[in-house]
Amino acid sequence: MNKTTPLYTASEVEERTGIAANTLRQWERRYGIPNPSRAANGYRLYSQNDLECIQFIQAHIENGVTVSRAVELLKQKQDPGTPQSPDNEHTKVVQDLVEACLKSDQNRASQLINYASISFTVEEVLLKVIEPTLTYMGEMWAQGHITVAEEHQATAFLRGRIQILLDLLGQPLEGPKVMVACAPGEYHEIGPLMISVLLRKRGVQVHYIGANTPLDDLIRYTHAHSGHAILLSLGLAADTQLLRRHAEELKQLDIPVIMGGALLNAEPALAEEFGGTYLGADTLQAVEQMVQILEGGV
């Protein structure tokens, strides 16, 4: 038996990865990945290679990369020894930060973030240093080069640094109020925290609520604090049944409900089904669109 041997049914792959079977079929049709075999009864059977490909893509989209880009990276079969940064100017910082995270050297990692904060804009620190570092750590985990604990430790450290950036900006005294939260079942906070920083930097009063937020409570909180918009992050673990159940309530709100995250990067049409609006996978473009929406509605 080798890595190409058909082993897993679609339901078993869904259980192991959290990726819905219908999403896997969409990826198969659009990108040719995964590439399952067929059993005698016509059902799909996935190999260990298929499973690793799915986990690779999953790790990327959890960190805000689009599915198509994740597939490109998979096909390129990048050398895991060379983390990729979107801009060569920042590559050395990313490489050193990855090394510090892999060694659990938080003192060195803090020095690098401090250096980046002095040398680069807030946008660059978030999107050209922290995000590529997290993406690379996710790749390392997906390829089996590091453990879940090591990946979680790095993520927790970097999440804390993003929170510090948010706190240092302070809450604007005026401006539109946005309630930022993760959908029920969703615990990945990096994306919404980054957007919270970028919105606050643009004069938006951000109420960051956090992970796994019950929708009833979010709606009540928004009313109580006279919110002008809701930003809801939907990762792959988001509870889609609860979202569908509350879709009508969200649609009836007289404020914009903006949705983003890995789930919608993979299936953008779900936003409308859940009662929201999807602004795309590009973080800066989404932030600028949100600001325009808020300025038009306040």
XYZ file of C-alpha atoms in Angstrom:
298
model
C 0.000 0.000 0.000
C 1.348 3.446 -0.942
C 0.184 7.048 -0.913
C -1.768 6.623 -4.152
C -3.864 3.709 -2.880
C -7.591 4.632 -2.731
C -8.499 4.477 0.956
C -10.936 7.121 2.166
C -14.564 7.798 1.342
C -15.778 11.379 0.943
C -17.366 11.290 4.399
C -14.091 10.088 5.953
C -12.170 12.891 4.244
C -14.768 15.395 5.443
C -14.395 14.071 9.000
C -10.584 14.307 8.858
C -10.342 17.750 7.235
C -13.623 19.541 7.900
C -14.001 20.211 4.157
C -17.527 19.389 2.975
C -17.878 16.688 0.317
C -19.656 19.071 -2.073
C -16.755 21.534 -1.747
C -14.301 18.761 -2.631
C -16.341 17.966 -5.725
C -16.283 21.647 -6.739
C -12.494 21.745 -6.371
C -12.235 18.556 -8.402
C -14.318 20.050 -11.243
C -12.650 23.475 -11.247
C -9.039 22.656 -10.473
C -8.582 18.910 -10.964
C -7.601 18.596 -7.304
C -8.152 16.282 -5.502
C -8.163 13.437 -8.006
C -10.053 10.537 -6.381
C -10.540 7.080 -7.833
C -13.939 5.462 -8.219
C -15.057 2.350 -6.379
C -17.096 -0.337 -8.129
C -20.282 1.328 -6.863
C -19.231 4.681 -8.375
C -18.378 6.370 -5.070
C -15.223 8.455 -4.801
C -12.235 7.034 -2.922
C -9.406 9.329 -1.884
C -5.749 8.395 -1.424
C -3.277 9.652 1.171
C -1.879 11.929 -1.549
C -5.355 13.382 -2.081
C -5.722 13.930 1.664
C -2.388 15.762 1.870
C -3.322 17.962 -1.106
C -6.604 18.878 0.579
C -4.814 19.700 3.845
C -2.293 21.853 1.952
C -5.071 23.868 0.320
C -6.977 24.035 3.607
C -3.964 25.475 5.447
C -3.641 28.230 2.835
C -7.275 29.287 2.702
C -7.455 29.350 6.512
C -4.833 32.098 6.249
C -6.780 34.093 3.662
C -5.306 32.689 0.438
C -7.809 32.056 -2.354
C -8.425 28.479 -3.446
C -7.057 29.140 -6.935
C -3.833 30.586 -5.523
C -3.483 27.693 -3.075
C -3.839 25.267 -5.976
C -1.142 27.180 -7.884
C 1.194 26.877 -4.905
C 0.434 23.188 -4.632
C 1.209 22.622 -8.297
C 4.453 24.542 -8.035
C 5.522 22.158 -5.263
C 7.497 24.849 -3.532
C 10.586 23.949 -1.563
C 9.479 24.060 2.109
C 12.846 25.571 3.017
C 12.007 28.879 1.305
C 8.994 30.785 2.608
C 7.452 33.032 -0.013
C 6.726 36.690 0.651
C 4.673 38.844 -1.724
C 7.427 41.475 -1.744
C 11.180 40.777 -1.733
C 11.722 43.764 0.567
C 10.062 41.855 3.391
C 11.358 38.341 2.665
C 14.283 38.459 5.100
C 12.045 39.505 7.989
C 9.579 36.734 7.139
C 12.364 34.135 6.953
C 13.821 35.216 10.292
C 10.378 35.331 11.910
C 9.577 31.826 10.675
C 12.881 30.605 12.106
C 12.157 32.248 15.462
C 8.656 30.753 15.561
C 9.977 27.287 14.716
C 12.420 27.598 17.621
C 9.700 29.020 19.912
C 12.052 31.956 20.481
C 9.521 34.622 21.426
C 12.165 37.180 22.375
C 13.650 37.040 18.883
C 10.190 36.986 17.298
C 9.211 40.089 19.302
C 12.375 41.879 18.180
C 11.523 41.128 14.554
C 7.935 42.365 14.901
C 9.209 45.507 16.634
C 11.699 46.062 13.809
C 8.961 45.559 11.212
C 6.680 48.006 13.046
C 9.364 50.688 12.839
C 10.415 49.917 9.260
C 7.090 49.238 7.539
C 3.531 50.551 7.503
C 0.839 48.843 9.560
C -0.535 47.353 6.345
C 2.870 45.899 5.483
C 3.406 44.481 8.966
C 0.083 42.677 8.771
C -0.046 41.609 5.128
C 3.607 41.304 4.135
C 5.164 40.026 7.355
C 2.644 38.394 9.694
C 0.326 36.915 7.054
C 3.106 35.255 4.980
C 4.633 33.889 8.185
C 1.322 32.335 9.202
C 0.775 30.981 5.695
C 4.188 29.339 5.713
C 3.643 27.842 9.167
C 0.343 26.462 7.889
C 2.164 24.899 4.936
C 4.700 23.321 7.267
C 1.905 21.800 9.331
C 0.004 20.569 6.256
C 3.146 18.875 4.951
C 3.835 17.214 8.300
C 7.033 19.183 9.032
C 5.729 20.639 12.315
C 3.157 19.583 14.887
C -0.217 21.147 15.603
C 1.212 22.430 18.893
C 4.062 24.224 17.114
C 1.703 25.807 14.598
C -0.703 26.843 17.372
C 2.118 28.380 19.424
C 3.217 30.548 16.504
C -0.358 31.551 15.712
C -1.075 32.448 19.349
C 2.044 34.625 19.530
C 1.264 36.477 16.303
C -2.391 36.857 17.263
C -1.210 38.590 20.423
C 0.927 40.991 18.430
C -2.006 41.900 16.187
C -4.095 42.537 19.308
C -1.365 44.878 20.558
C -1.507 46.809 17.273
C -5.276 47.136 17.659
C -4.946 48.361 21.242
C -2.177 50.847 20.391
C -4.359 52.487 17.750
C -7.006 53.234 20.371
C -10.724 53.586 19.762
C -11.662 56.651 17.667
C -13.972 59.045 19.517
C -16.151 59.475 16.440
C -16.877 57.601 13.237
C -19.011 54.616 12.247
C -19.226 51.618 14.564
C -18.533 48.124 13.239
C -19.121 44.972 15.243
C -16.483 42.390 14.274
C -17.007 38.763 15.229
C -16.350 35.182 14.208
C -19.392 33.138 13.249
C -20.640 30.320 15.497
C -18.210 27.418 15.390
C -15.370 29.592 14.075
C -12.301 30.096 16.271
C -9.747 31.488 13.792
C -9.342 35.147 14.757
C -6.333 36.265 12.720
C -8.280 37.528 9.694
C -10.934 39.533 11.558
C -8.307 40.944 13.929
C -6.217 42.161 10.991
C -9.236 43.810 9.400
C -10.123 45.369 12.766
C -6.683 47.008 12.873
C -7.007 48.294 9.312
C -10.515 49.643 9.912
C -9.568 51.366 13.161
C -6.577 52.941 11.405
C -9.086 54.443 8.959
C -11.159 56.035 11.707
C -13.743 53.298 12.235
C -14.882 52.507 15.781
C -14.272 48.763 15.943
C -15.974 46.641 18.578
C -13.977 43.413 18.360
C -16.119 40.657 19.874
C -14.061 37.569 19.072
C -14.408 33.885 18.315
C -17.484 31.633 18.137
C -20.070 34.378 18.654
C -23.758 33.374 18.955
C -25.694 35.291 16.308
C -28.571 36.195 18.643
C -26.091 37.796 21.029
C -24.283 39.562 18.197
C -27.530 41.082 16.928
C -28.530 42.211 20.440
C -25.087 43.702 21.052
C -25.222 45.557 17.748
C -28.600 47.088 18.617
C -27.475 47.977 22.152
C -24.401 49.833 20.893
C -26.033 51.419 17.822
C -23.758 49.631 15.390
C -23.568 50.843 11.799
C -22.410 47.501 10.358
C -21.524 43.929 11.227
C -18.421 42.147 9.970
C -18.696 38.389 10.357
C -15.775 36.031 9.734
C -16.650 32.586 8.375
C -13.831 30.065 8.358
C -14.183 26.477 7.246
C -15.388 25.471 10.711
C -18.293 27.946 10.771
C -21.658 26.408 11.653
C -23.494 26.744 8.336
C -26.754 25.359 9.739
C -26.923 28.120 12.346
C -26.041 30.706 9.727
C -28.884 29.540 7.498
C -31.243 29.553 10.476
C -30.443 33.204 11.237
C -30.146 34.396 7.639
C -33.558 36.072 7.618
C -32.805 37.982 10.839
C -29.551 39.255 9.357
C -31.282 40.256 6.119
C -33.865 42.249 8.081
C -31.252 44.378 9.845
C -31.171 47.939 8.550
C -27.357 47.955 8.488
C -24.811 46.250 6.203
C -23.784 42.715 7.166
C -20.368 42.089 5.629
C -19.046 38.526 5.535
C -15.618 37.161 4.735
C -13.228 34.359 5.519
C -12.005 31.042 4.182
C -15.472 29.541 3.703
C -16.576 32.397 1.441
C -13.232 32.567 -0.343
C -14.011 28.994 -1.399
C -17.761 29.511 -2.015
C -18.593 33.243 -2.393
C -22.263 32.623 -3.233
C -22.904 31.440 0.329
C -22.761 35.024 1.643
C -26.098 35.952 0.091
C -27.604 32.693 1.322
C -26.487 33.573 4.860
C -27.888 37.108 4.680
C -24.667 39.004 4.067
C -22.428 40.611 1.458
C -19.036 39.223 0.431
C -16.364 41.750 -0.554
C -13.726 39.348 -1.863
C -10.523 37.717 -0.649
C -8.239 40.750 -1.049
C -7.970 42.212 2.450
C -7.069 45.792 1.532
C -9.702 46.026 -1.186
C -12.330 44.652 1.199
C -11.365 47.196 3.865
C -11.559 50.104 1.413
C -14.960 48.911 0.183
C -16.190 48.641 3.773
C -15.080 52.196 4.516
C -16.927 53.432 1.421
C -20.069 51.544 2.466
C -19.858 52.999 5.972
C -19.281 56.541 4.752
C -22.333 56.227 2.542
C -24.528 54.927 5.342
C -23.594 57.110 8.301
